[in-house]
mmCIF file of C-alpha atoms in Angstrom:
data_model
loop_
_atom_site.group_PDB
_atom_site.id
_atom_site.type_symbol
_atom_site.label_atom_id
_atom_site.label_comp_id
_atom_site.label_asym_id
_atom_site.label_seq_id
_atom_site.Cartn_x
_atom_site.Cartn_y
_atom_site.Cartn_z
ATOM 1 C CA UNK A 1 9.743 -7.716 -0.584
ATOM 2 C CA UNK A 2 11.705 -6.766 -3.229
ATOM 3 C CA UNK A 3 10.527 -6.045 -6.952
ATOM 4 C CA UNK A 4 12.534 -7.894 -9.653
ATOM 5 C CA UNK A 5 11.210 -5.168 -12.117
ATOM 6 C CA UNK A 6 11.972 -2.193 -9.666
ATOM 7 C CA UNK A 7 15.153 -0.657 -11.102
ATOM 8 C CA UNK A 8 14.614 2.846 -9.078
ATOM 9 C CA UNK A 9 16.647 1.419 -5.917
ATOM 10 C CA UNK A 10 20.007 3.919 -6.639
ATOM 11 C CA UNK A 11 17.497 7.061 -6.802
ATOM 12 C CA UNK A 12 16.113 5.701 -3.343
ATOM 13 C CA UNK A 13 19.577 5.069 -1.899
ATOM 14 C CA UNK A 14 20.591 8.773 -2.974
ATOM 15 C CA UNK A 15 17.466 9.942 -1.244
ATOM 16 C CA UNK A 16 17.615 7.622 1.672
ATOM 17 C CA UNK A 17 21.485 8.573 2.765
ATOM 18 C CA UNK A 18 20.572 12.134 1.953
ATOM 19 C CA UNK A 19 20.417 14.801 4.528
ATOM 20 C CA UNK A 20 17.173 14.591 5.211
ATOM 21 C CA UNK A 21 17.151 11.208 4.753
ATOM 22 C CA UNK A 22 16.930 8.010 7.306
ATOM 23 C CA UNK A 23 19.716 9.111 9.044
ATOM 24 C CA UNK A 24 18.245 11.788 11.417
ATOM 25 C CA UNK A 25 15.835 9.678 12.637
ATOM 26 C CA UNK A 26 16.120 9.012 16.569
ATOM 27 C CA UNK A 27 13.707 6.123 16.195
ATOM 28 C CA UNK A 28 11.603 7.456 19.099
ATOM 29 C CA UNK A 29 8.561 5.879 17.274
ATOM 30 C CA UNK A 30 5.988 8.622 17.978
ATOM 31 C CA UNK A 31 5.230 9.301 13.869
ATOM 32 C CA UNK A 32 3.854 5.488 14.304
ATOM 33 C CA UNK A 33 1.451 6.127 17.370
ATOM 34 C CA UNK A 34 -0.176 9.656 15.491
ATOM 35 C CA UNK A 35 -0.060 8.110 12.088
ATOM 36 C CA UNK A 36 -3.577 9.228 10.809
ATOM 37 C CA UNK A 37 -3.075 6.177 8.459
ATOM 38 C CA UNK A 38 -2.732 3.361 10.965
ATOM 39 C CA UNK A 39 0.804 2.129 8.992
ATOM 40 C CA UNK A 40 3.898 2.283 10.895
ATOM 41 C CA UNK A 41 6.517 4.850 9.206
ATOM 42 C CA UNK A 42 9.146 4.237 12.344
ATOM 43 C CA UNK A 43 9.653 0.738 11.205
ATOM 44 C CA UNK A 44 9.792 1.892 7.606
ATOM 45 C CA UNK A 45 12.163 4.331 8.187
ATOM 46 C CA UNK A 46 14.154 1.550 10.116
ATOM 47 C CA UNK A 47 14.075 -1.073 7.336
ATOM 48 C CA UNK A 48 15.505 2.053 5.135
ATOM 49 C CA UNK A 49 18.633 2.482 7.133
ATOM 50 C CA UNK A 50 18.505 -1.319 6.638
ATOM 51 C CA UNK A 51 18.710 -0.875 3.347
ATOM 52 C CA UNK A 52 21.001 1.691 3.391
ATOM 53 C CA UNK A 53 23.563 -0.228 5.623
ATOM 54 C CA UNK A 54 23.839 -3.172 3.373
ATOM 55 C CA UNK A 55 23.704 -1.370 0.090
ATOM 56 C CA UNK A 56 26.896 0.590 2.002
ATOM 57 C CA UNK A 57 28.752 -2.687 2.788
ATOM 58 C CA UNK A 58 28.192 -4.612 -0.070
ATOM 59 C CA UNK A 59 29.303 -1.780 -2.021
ATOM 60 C CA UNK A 60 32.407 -1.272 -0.197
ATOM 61 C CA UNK A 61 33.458 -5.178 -0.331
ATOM 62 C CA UNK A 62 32.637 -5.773 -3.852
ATOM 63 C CA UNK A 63 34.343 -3.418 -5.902
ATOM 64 C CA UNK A 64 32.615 -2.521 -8.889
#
């Protein structure tokens, strides 16, 4: 579901493969059963190191 008119995705990547970013997460899944909100932040986080993977790859192949 990407935004053609988002242009903030190399802030997110910074914060994403930060420290505390998607990358400590053990994916037990337990922030999505107490969510108070009823949304599921495990898969979020998920589709972040996703993200995070590809933006690594494609970033690595194609050479700016």
């Amino acid at each position: 579901n990407e935004d053609s008119r988002d242009h903030g995705k190399k802030e997110r990547m910074a914060q994403l493969n930060s420290p505390n970013g998607v990358w400590t997460c053990t994916f037990v899944g337990y922030c999505s059963e107490v969510c108070p909100k009823h949304v599921d932040p495990a898969a979020a986080i998920q589709q972040g190191k996703v993200e995070s993977s590809k933006d690594f790859l494609i970033a690595t192949l194609k050479p700016r």
